[in-house]
PDB file of C-alpha atoms in Angstrom:
ATOM      1  CA  MET A   1     -14.100   2.433   3.460  1.00 88.00           C
ATOM      2  CA  ILE A   2     -12.681  -0.579   4.614  1.00 93.00           C
ATOM      3  CA  LYS A   3     -14.330  -1.369   7.807  1.00 94.00           C
ATOM      4  CA  CYS A   4     -11.956  -4.500   9.184  1.00 96.00           C
ATOM      5  CA  VAL A   5     -12.376  -6.971  12.191  1.00 97.00           C
ATOM      6  CA  ILE A   6      -8.892  -8.262  13.825  1.00 98.00           C
ATOM      7  CA  LEU A   7      -8.842 -11.579  15.229  1.00 97.00           C
ATOM      8  CA  ASP A   8      -5.650 -12.139  17.394  1.00 97.00           C
ATOM      9  CA  ASP A   9      -5.016 -14.040  20.803  1.00 96.00           C
ATOM     10  CA  GLU A  10      -2.884 -11.242  22.165  1.00 96.00           C
ATOM     11  CA  LEU A  11      -4.456  -8.324  23.711  1.00 96.00           C
ATOM     12  CA  LEU A  12      -1.493  -6.352  23.688  1.00 96.00           C
ATOM     13  CA  ALA A  13      -1.874  -6.803  19.859  1.00 96.00           C
ATOM     14  CA  ILE A  14      -5.137  -5.936  19.117  1.00 97.00           C
ATOM     15  CA  SER A  15      -4.360  -2.791  20.950  1.00 97.00           C
ATOM     16  CA  TYR A  16      -1.416  -1.872  18.694  1.00 97.00           C
ATOM     17  CA  LEU A  17      -2.896  -3.008  15.918  1.00 96.00           C
ATOM     18  CA  LYS A  18      -6.222  -0.868  16.114  1.00 97.00           C
ATOM     19  CA  LEU A  19      -3.892   2.190  17.496  1.00 96.00           C
ATOM     20  CA  LEU A  20      -2.609   2.091  13.491  1.00 97.00           C
ATOM     21  CA  CYS A  21      -5.261   1.518  12.126  1.00 96.00           C
ATOM     22  CA  GLU A  22      -7.167   4.451  13.997  1.00 94.00           C
ATOM     23  CA  GLN A  23      -4.298   6.837  12.107  1.00 96.00           C
ATOM     24  CA  ILE A  24      -5.141   5.994   9.026  1.00 95.00           C
ATOM     25  CA  ASP A  25      -7.950   7.614   6.855  1.00 93.00           C
ATOM     26  CA  ASN A  26     -10.941   5.327   5.703  1.00 92.00           C
ATOM     27  CA  VAL A  27     -10.631   2.832   7.587  1.00 95.00           C
ATOM     28  CA  GLU A  28     -12.493   1.502  10.701  1.00 95.00           C
ATOM     29  CA  VAL A  29     -12.046  -0.855  12.798  1.00 97.00           C
ATOM     30  CA  VAL A  30     -15.457  -2.568  13.657  1.00 96.00           C
ATOM     31  CA  LYS A  31     -14.841  -4.867  16.505  1.00 97.00           C
ATOM     32  CA  ALA A  32     -11.347  -7.312  17.524  1.00 97.00           C
ATOM     33  CA  PHE A  33     -11.758 -11.365  18.689  1.00 97.00           C
ATOM     34  CA  ASN A  34      -8.985 -12.937  20.671  1.00 97.00           C
ATOM     35  CA  ASP A  35     -10.899 -15.997  20.671  1.00 96.00           C
ATOM     36  CA  PRO A  36     -10.926 -17.676  16.306  1.00 96.00           C
ATOM     37  CA  LYS A  37     -14.715 -19.473  18.039  1.00 95.00           C
ATOM     38  CA  ILE A  38     -16.057 -16.645  18.747  1.00 96.00           C
ATOM     39  CA  PHE A  39     -15.007 -14.663  16.384  1.00 96.00           C
ATOM     40  CA  LEU A  40     -16.895 -17.229  13.752  1.00 94.00           C
ATOM     41  CA  ASN A  41     -19.342 -16.992  15.684  1.00 93.00           C
ATOM     42  CA  GLU A  42     -19.926 -13.379  15.117  1.00 93.00           C
ATOM     43  CA  ILE A  43     -18.449 -12.710  11.595  1.00 91.00           C
ATOM     44  CA  ASP A  44     -21.436 -13.576   9.661  1.00 83.00           C
ATOM     45  CA  SER A  45     -23.596 -10.729  11.801  1.00 85.00           C
ATOM     46  CA  LEU A  46     -21.002  -7.894  11.181  1.00 89.00           C
ATOM     47  CA  ASP A  47     -20.828  -5.108   8.536  1.00 87.00           C
ATOM     48  CA  CYS A  48     -17.600  -5.406   7.353  1.00 91.00           C
ATOM     49  CA  ASN A  49     -15.256  -6.327   3.751  1.00 91.00           C
ATOM     50  CA  LEU A  50     -11.719  -7.332   5.597  1.00 94.00           C
ATOM     51  CA  CYS A  51     -10.363  -9.142   8.749  1.00 96.00           C
ATOM     52  CA  ILE A  52      -6.827  -9.325   9.786  1.00 97.00           C
ATOM     53  CA  LEU A  53      -5.827 -12.542  10.972  1.00 96.00           C
ATOM     54  CA  ASP A  54      -3.018 -13.523  13.506  1.00 95.00           C
ATOM     55  CA  ILE A  55      -1.474 -17.146  12.180  1.00 92.00           C
ATOM     56  CA  GLU A  56      -0.348 -18.484  14.677  1.00 91.00           C
ATOM     57  CA  MET A  57      -3.650 -19.129  17.658  1.00 92.00           C
ATOM     58  CA  PRO A  58      -3.688 -21.461  19.959  1.00 91.00           C
ATOM     59  CA  GLY A  59      -6.990 -23.905  19.452  1.00 89.00           C
ATOM     60  CA  MET A  60      -7.335 -22.614  15.739  1.00 93.00           C
ATOM     61  CA  THR A  61      -4.717 -21.201  13.684  1.00 92.00           C
ATOM     62  CA  GLY A  62      -5.545 -18.103  11.170  1.00 91.00           C
ATOM     63  CA  LEU A  63      -5.198 -20.139   7.941  1.00 91.00           C
ATOM     64  CA  GLN A  64      -8.484 -22.793   9.339  1.00 92.00           C
ATOM     65  CA  VAL A  65     -10.285 -19.204   9.819  1.00 93.00           C
ATOM     66  CA  ALA A  66      -9.080 -18.695   6.336  1.00 90.00           C
ATOM     67  CA  GLU A  67     -10.724 -21.593   4.633  1.00 87.00           C
ATOM     68  CA  ILE A  68     -13.219 -20.682   6.423  1.00 87.00           C
ATOM     69  CA  ILE A  69     -14.504 -17.365   5.834  1.00 87.00           C
ATOM     70  CA  SER A  70     -11.999 -16.957   2.083  1.00 80.00           C
ATOM     71  CA  GLY A  71     -15.287 -16.692   0.325  1.00 73.00           C
ATOM     72  CA  SER A  72     -17.293 -14.164   1.931  1.00 77.00           C
ATOM     73  CA  LYS A  73     -14.666 -12.027   3.592  1.00 87.00           C
ATOM     74  CA  LYS A  74     -10.874 -10.213   2.476  1.00 91.00           C
ATOM     75  CA  ILE A  75      -8.324 -11.206   3.935  1.00 93.00           C
ATOM     76  CA  ILE A  76      -4.859  -9.226   5.613  1.00 95.00           C
ATOM     77  CA  PHE A  77      -2.643 -12.145   7.811  1.00 93.00           C
ATOM     78  CA  THR A  78      -0.214 -11.005  10.341  1.00 93.00           C
ATOM     79  CA  THR A  79       2.154 -13.274  11.659  1.00 87.00           C
ATOM     80  CA  ALA A  80       5.395 -12.943  13.385  1.00 84.00           C
ATOM     81  CA  TYR A  81       6.716 -16.365  11.528  1.00 74.00           C
ATOM     82  CA  LYS A  82       7.823 -16.154   7.999  1.00 71.00           C
ATOM     83  CA  GLU A  83       7.775 -19.849   6.600  1.00 69.00           C
ATOM     84  CA  TYR A  84       3.717 -19.274   6.800  1.00 62.00           C
ATOM     85  CA  ALA A  85       3.549 -16.697   3.516  1.00 58.00           C
ATOM     86  CA  ALA A  86       3.239 -19.714   1.054  1.00 58.00           C
ATOM     87  CA  GLU A  87      -0.328 -20.833   2.822  1.00 63.00           C
ATOM     88  CA  ALA A  88      -1.195 -17.673   3.103  1.00 59.00           C
ATOM     89  CA  PHE A  89      -0.793 -16.543  -0.174  1.00 59.00           C
ATOM     90  CA  ASP A  90      -2.260 -20.574  -1.660  1.00 61.00           C
ATOM     91  CA  LEU A  91      -5.690 -18.944  -0.212  1.00 67.00           C
ATOM     92  CA  ASN A  92      -5.403 -16.342  -1.871  1.00 64.00           C
ATOM     93  CA  VAL A  93      -5.555 -13.361   0.884  1.00 86.00           C
ATOM     94  CA  VAL A  94      -4.939  -9.496   0.433  1.00 91.00           C
ATOM     95  CA  ASP A  95      -1.541  -9.454   2.040  1.00 91.00           C
ATOM     96  CA  TYR A  96       0.815 -11.498   4.213  1.00 90.00           C
ATOM     97  CA  VAL A  97       1.830  -8.785   7.013  1.00 92.00           C
ATOM     98  CA  ARG A  98       5.005  -9.813   8.550  1.00 91.00           C
ATOM     99  CA  LYS A  99       5.240  -8.341  12.785  1.00 91.00           C
ATOM    100  CA  PRO A 100       6.182  -6.513  14.135  1.00 92.00           C
ATOM    101  CA  ILE A 101       3.579  -4.087  12.236  1.00 95.00           C
ATOM    102  CA  LYS A 102       4.975  -1.220  10.953  1.00 95.00           C
ATOM    103  CA  LYS A 103       2.671   1.644   9.954  1.00 95.00           C
ATOM    104  CA  GLU A 104       3.319   2.268   6.212  1.00 96.00           C
ATOM    105  CA  ARG A 105       3.287  -1.479   5.616  1.00 96.00           C
ATOM    106  CA  LEU A 106      -0.469  -1.936   6.921  1.00 96.00           C
ATOM    107  CA  ILE A 107      -1.185   1.342   5.034  1.00 96.00           C
ATOM    108  CA  GLN A 108       0.142  -0.938   1.540  1.00 96.00           C
ATOM    109  CA  ALA A 109      -1.904  -3.968   2.744  1.00 95.00           C
ATOM    110  CA  PHE A 110      -5.318  -1.584   3.468  1.00 96.00           C
ATOM    111  CA  GLU A 111      -4.832   0.008  -0.550  1.00 95.00           C
ATOM    112  CA  LYS A 112      -4.338  -3.825  -2.067  1.00 93.00           C
ATOM    113  CA  ALA A 113      -7.295  -4.343  -0.185  1.00 93.00           C
ATOM    114  CA  LYS A 114      -9.761  -1.386  -0.507  1.00 91.00           C
ATOM    115  CA  GLU A 115      -8.601  -1.640  -4.785  1.00 89.00           C
ATOM    116  CA  LEU A 116     -10.269  -5.604  -4.616  1.00 86.00           C
ATOM    117  CA  VAL A 117     -12.774  -4.750  -2.549  1.00 80.00           C
ATOM    118  CA  GLU A 118     -13.959  -1.710  -4.806  1.00 78.00           C
ATOM    119  CA  ASN A 119     -13.614  -2.899  -8.223  1.00 74.00           C
ATOM    120  CA  ALA A 120     -14.548  -6.995  -7.145  1.00 64.00           C
ATOM    121  CA  PRO A 121     -16.431  -8.073  -9.561  1.00 61.00           C
ATOM    122  CA  LYS A 122     -19.632  -9.769  -9.118  1.00 59.00           C
ATOM    123  CA  LYS A 123     -19.400 -13.305  -9.505  1.00 61.00           C
ATOM    124  CA  THR A 124     -21.649 -15.314 -12.303  1.00 85.00           C
ATOM    125  CA  PHE A 125     -21.796 -17.962  -9.448  1.00 90.00           C
ATOM    126  CA  ILE A 126     -21.741 -18.474  -5.178  1.00 90.00           C
ATOM    127  CA  GLU A 127     -19.283 -20.906  -3.470  1.00 90.00           C
ATOM    128  CA  TRP A 128     -20.453 -22.434  -0.250  1.00 93.00           C
ATOM    129  CA  ASN A 129     -21.294 -24.557   2.515  1.00 94.00           C
ATOM    130  CA  THR A 130     -24.412 -26.655   2.087  1.00 95.00           C
ATOM    131  CA  ASN A 131     -25.599 -29.729   3.264  1.00 95.00           C
ATOM    132  CA  ILE A 132     -24.135 -31.587   0.115  1.00 94.00           C
ATOM    133  CA  GLY A 133     -20.804 -29.669   1.012  1.00 92.00           C
ATOM    134  CA  LYS A 134     -18.466 -27.192  -0.774  1.00 91.00           C
ATOM    135  CA  THR A 135     -20.897 -26.115  -3.532  1.00 93.00           C
ATOM    136  CA  VAL A 136     -20.149 -23.741  -6.317  1.00 93.00           C
ATOM    137  CA  ILE A 137     -23.699 -22.600  -7.433  1.00 95.00           C
ATOM    138  CA  PHE A 138     -24.745 -20.805 -10.721  1.00 93.00           C
ATOM    139  CA  THR A 139     -26.979 -17.663 -10.155  1.00 94.00           C
ATOM    140  CA  GLU A 140     -28.632 -18.169 -13.095  1.00 92.00           C
ATOM    141  CA  GLN A 141     -29.453 -21.969 -11.578  1.00 94.00           C
ATOM    142  CA  ILE A 142     -31.313 -20.173  -8.245  1.00 96.00           C
ATOM    143  CA  SER A 143     -34.901 -18.918  -8.322  1.00 96.00           C
ATOM    144  CA  TYR A 144     -35.448 -18.235  -5.401  1.00 97.00           C
ATOM    145  CA  ILE A 145     -33.698 -18.272  -1.759  1.00 98.00           C
ATOM    146  CA  LYS A 146     -35.911 -18.635   2.173  1.00 97.00           C
ATOM    147  CA  THR A 147     -34.631 -18.621   5.309  1.00 97.00           C
ATOM    148  CA  SER A 148     -34.107 -22.114   6.115  1.00 96.00           C
ATOM    149  CA  GLU A 149     -37.306 -23.312   8.875  1.00 95.00           C
ATOM    150  CA  ILE A 150     -34.729 -25.922  10.571  1.00 95.00           C
ATOM    151  CA  ASP A 151     -32.087 -23.582  11.786  1.00 95.00           C
ATOM    152  CA  SER A 152     -32.609 -20.049  10.952  1.00 93.00           C
ATOM    153  CA  ARG A 153     -28.941 -19.382  10.401  1.00 94.00           C
ATOM    154  CA  ASP A 154     -29.547 -21.383   6.905  1.00 96.00           C
ATOM    155  CA  LYS A 155     -30.630 -20.481   4.095  1.00 97.00           C
ATOM    156  CA  ASP A 156     -32.653 -22.766   1.338  1.00 97.00           C
ATOM    157  CA  ILE A 157     -32.170 -21.822  -2.305  1.00 97.00           C
ATOM    158  CA  ILE A 158     -34.466 -23.698  -4.814  1.00 96.00           C
ATOM    159  CA  LEU A 159     -33.005 -24.146  -7.777  1.00 96.00           C
ATOM    160  CA  SER A 160     -34.921 -23.811 -11.426  1.00 91.00           C
ATOM    161  CA  ASP A 161     -35.509 -27.601 -11.596  1.00 90.00           C
ATOM    162  CA  GLY A 162     -36.570 -27.511  -8.328  1.00 91.00           C
ATOM    163  CA  THR A 163     -33.701 -28.958  -6.340  1.00 94.00           C
ATOM    164  CA  THR A 164     -32.785 -27.269  -3.167  1.00 96.00           C
ATOM    165  CA  ILE A 165     -29.840 -26.814  -1.878  1.00 97.00           C
ATOM    166  CA  VAL A 166     -29.118 -25.545   1.676  1.00 97.00           C
ATOM    167  CA  LEU A 167     -26.236 -23.404   2.281  1.00 96.00           C
ATOM    168  CA  LYS A 168     -24.715 -23.169   5.661  1.00 95.00           C
ATOM    169  CA  ASN A 169     -24.536 -20.492   8.297  1.00 94.00           C
ATOM    170  CA  LEU A 170     -24.661 -17.550   5.710  1.00 94.00           C
ATOM    171  CA  ASN A 171     -27.105 -14.458   6.785  1.00 93.00           C
ATOM    172  CA  PHE A 172     -28.708 -12.120   3.866  1.00 93.00           C
ATOM    173  CA  LYS A 173     -26.572  -9.644   4.001  1.00 90.00           C
ATOM    174  CA  ASN A 174     -23.814 -11.552   2.633  1.00 90.00           C
ATOM    175  CA  LEU A 175     -25.612 -13.905   0.642  1.00 94.00           C
ATOM    176  CA  LEU A 176     -26.930 -10.399  -1.515  1.00 91.00           C
ATOM    177  CA  GLU A 177     -23.539  -9.146  -1.806  1.00 88.00           C
ATOM    178  CA  MET A 178     -22.521 -12.489  -3.370  1.00 90.00           C
ATOM    179  CA  LEU A 179     -25.068 -12.289  -6.028  1.00 91.00           C
ATOM    180  CA  PRO A 180     -25.179 -10.433  -9.001  1.00 87.00           C
ATOM    181  CA  ALA A 181     -27.740  -6.803  -7.377  1.00 83.00           C
ATOM    182  CA  LYS A 182     -28.920  -6.875 -11.275  1.00 84.00           C
ATOM    183  CA  ASP A 183     -30.879 -10.081 -11.227  1.00 89.00           C
ATOM    184  CA  PHE A 184     -31.776 -10.961  -7.254  1.00 92.00           C
ATOM    185  CA  ALA A 185     -34.342  -9.068  -4.783  1.00 92.00           C
ATOM    186  CA  GLN A 186     -34.875  -9.258  -1.023  1.00 94.00           C
ATOM    187  CA  VAL A 187     -38.633  -9.043  -0.526  1.00 95.00           C
ATOM    188  CA  ASN A 188     -38.924  -9.447   2.838  1.00 96.00           C
ATOM    189  CA  LYS A 189     -36.835 -10.704   6.245  1.00 95.00           C
ATOM    190  CA  LYS A 190     -36.787 -14.316   4.667  1.00 96.00           C
ATOM    191  CA  GLU A 191     -36.993 -14.373   1.437  1.00 97.00           C
ATOM    192  CA  ILE A 192     -34.912 -13.406  -1.881  1.00 97.00           C
ATOM    193  CA  ILE A 193     -36.262 -13.788  -5.591  1.00 96.00           C
ATOM    194  CA  ALA A 194     -34.103 -13.776  -8.926  1.00 95.00           C
ATOM    195  CA  LEU A 195     -36.598 -11.453 -10.534  1.00 93.00           C
ATOM    196  CA  SER A 196     -36.309 -13.716 -13.488  1.00 92.00           C
ATOM    197  CA  SER A 197     -38.964 -15.990 -11.077  1.00 94.00           C
ATOM    198  CA  ILE A 198     -41.620 -13.290 -11.312  1.00 93.00           C
ATOM    199  CA  LYS A 199     -45.111 -13.503 -13.018  1.00 89.00           C
ATOM    200  CA  VAL A 200     -46.750 -10.577 -11.571  1.00 90.00           C
ATOM    201  CA  PHE A 201     -45.631  -7.707  -9.347  1.00 87.00           C
ATOM    202  CA  SER A 202     -48.096  -5.714  -7.193  1.00 87.00           C
ATOM    203  CA  THR A 203     -47.437  -3.034  -4.474  1.00 83.00           C
ATOM    204  CA  ASN A 204     -47.673  -5.787  -1.652  1.00 90.00           C
ATOM    205  CA  GLU A 205     -47.044  -9.058  -2.993  1.00 93.00           C
ATOM    206  CA  ILE A 206     -44.954 -11.308  -5.894  1.00 95.00           C
ATOM    207  CA  ILE A 207     -46.109 -13.957  -7.630  1.00 94.00           C
ATOM    208  CA  THR A 208     -43.812 -16.184  -9.325  1.00 95.00           C
ATOM    209  CA  THR A 209     -43.439 -18.564 -11.303  1.00 93.00           C
ATOM    210  CA  ILE A 210     -42.130 -20.798  -8.958  1.00 94.00           C
ATOM    211  CA  PRO A 211     -45.638 -23.869  -8.828  1.00 91.00           C
ATOM    212  CA  THR A 212     -46.313 -24.890  -5.534  1.00 90.00           C
ATOM    213  CA  GLU A 213     -47.806 -28.501  -4.226  1.00 87.00           C
ATOM    214  CA  ASP A 214     -50.706 -27.276  -4.532  1.00 88.00           C
ATOM    215  CA  HIS A 215     -50.981 -26.292  -8.927  1.00 87.00           C
ATOM    216  CA  THR A 216     -50.946 -22.804  -8.252  1.00 92.00           C
ATOM    217  CA  PHE A 217     -47.646 -20.174  -7.860  1.00 94.00           C
ATOM    218  CA  LEU A 218     -45.862 -19.582  -5.087  1.00 95.00           C
ATOM    219  CA  LYS A 219     -46.782 -15.943  -3.668  1.00 95.00           C
ATOM    220  CA  LEU A 220     -44.518 -13.858  -1.561  1.00 96.00           C
ATOM    221  CA  GLN A 221     -45.327 -11.201   0.598  1.00 96.00           C
ATOM    222  CA  ILE A 222     -43.259  -7.539   0.825  1.00 95.00           C
ATOM    223  CA  GLY A 223     -42.042  -6.253   3.831  1.00 93.00           C
ATOM    224  CA  ASP A 224     -42.675  -2.651   4.119  1.00 92.00           C
ATOM    225  CA  ALA A 225     -38.925  -2.049   4.922  1.00 91.00           C
ATOM    226  CA  TYR A 226     -38.206  -3.454   1.356  1.00 91.00           C
ATOM    227  CA  LYS A 227     -41.118  -1.649  -1.103  1.00 88.00           C
ATOM    228  CA  ASN A 228     -39.110   1.039  -2.263  1.00 86.00           C
ATOM    229  CA  SER A 229     -35.936  -0.768  -3.231  1.00 84.00           C
ATOM    230  CA  LEU A 230     -38.480  -2.892  -4.964  1.00 84.00           C
ATOM    231  CA  MET A 231     -40.280   0.136  -6.936  1.00 80.00           C
ATOM    232  CA  GLU A 232     -36.994   1.155  -7.557  1.00 78.00           C
ATOM    233  CA  LEU A 233     -34.834  -1.459  -8.595  1.00 75.00           C
ATOM    234  CA  PHE A 234     -38.129  -2.490 -11.509  1.00 71.00           C
ATOM    235  CA  GLY A 235     -38.155   2.097 -12.127  1.00 62.00           C
ATOM    236  CA  LYS A 236     -41.314   2.349 -10.112  1.00 55.00           C
TER     237      LYS A 236
END
């Protein structure tokens, strides 16, 4: 299933695109926006795997929006102008569809997106904006992840050598999609643990291999909503 979000500054264009999408099997329009800033404020909280972006918009172009979200979302560009094609494909987008959009052409774009979504290999690294700029972090170096105490939209990643890196404006759902599922588990609403960092596992608590300032080891409380998935992960 392709779950898409539409961004276009023209309301008529949004209505037409939604109408086309509704006629295509296995495609759901989750939400539509006509303002790039509102789109960027909400996109991380939406359950979607594809964004359809108009390129020519006042204030902020679709190309600029794509540079921000391309690490976590597949993108189809729509535009009436052919001169943006080279820039669009430099951003590694799924497709570039010229306006006026035809249903058959949109189906082709969705087929490409579906193949990429279903067959996307899990990266052994994640790439995101952090407190030290856009950063590549190899997942095998990650020991523990928690919601930042300074800003709940950010996530603190603790590496195996004790280094902390702050992922900016990223929710757990999208973060987990970027991580290898076999190597990480969400413990509660605010914490994710690398399985390699688990020392002892019980019904309510995980004792990790991560040292604390008082010379003990970090303990994590397992939230009720996550117990079953953790048990399944360990074959219990």
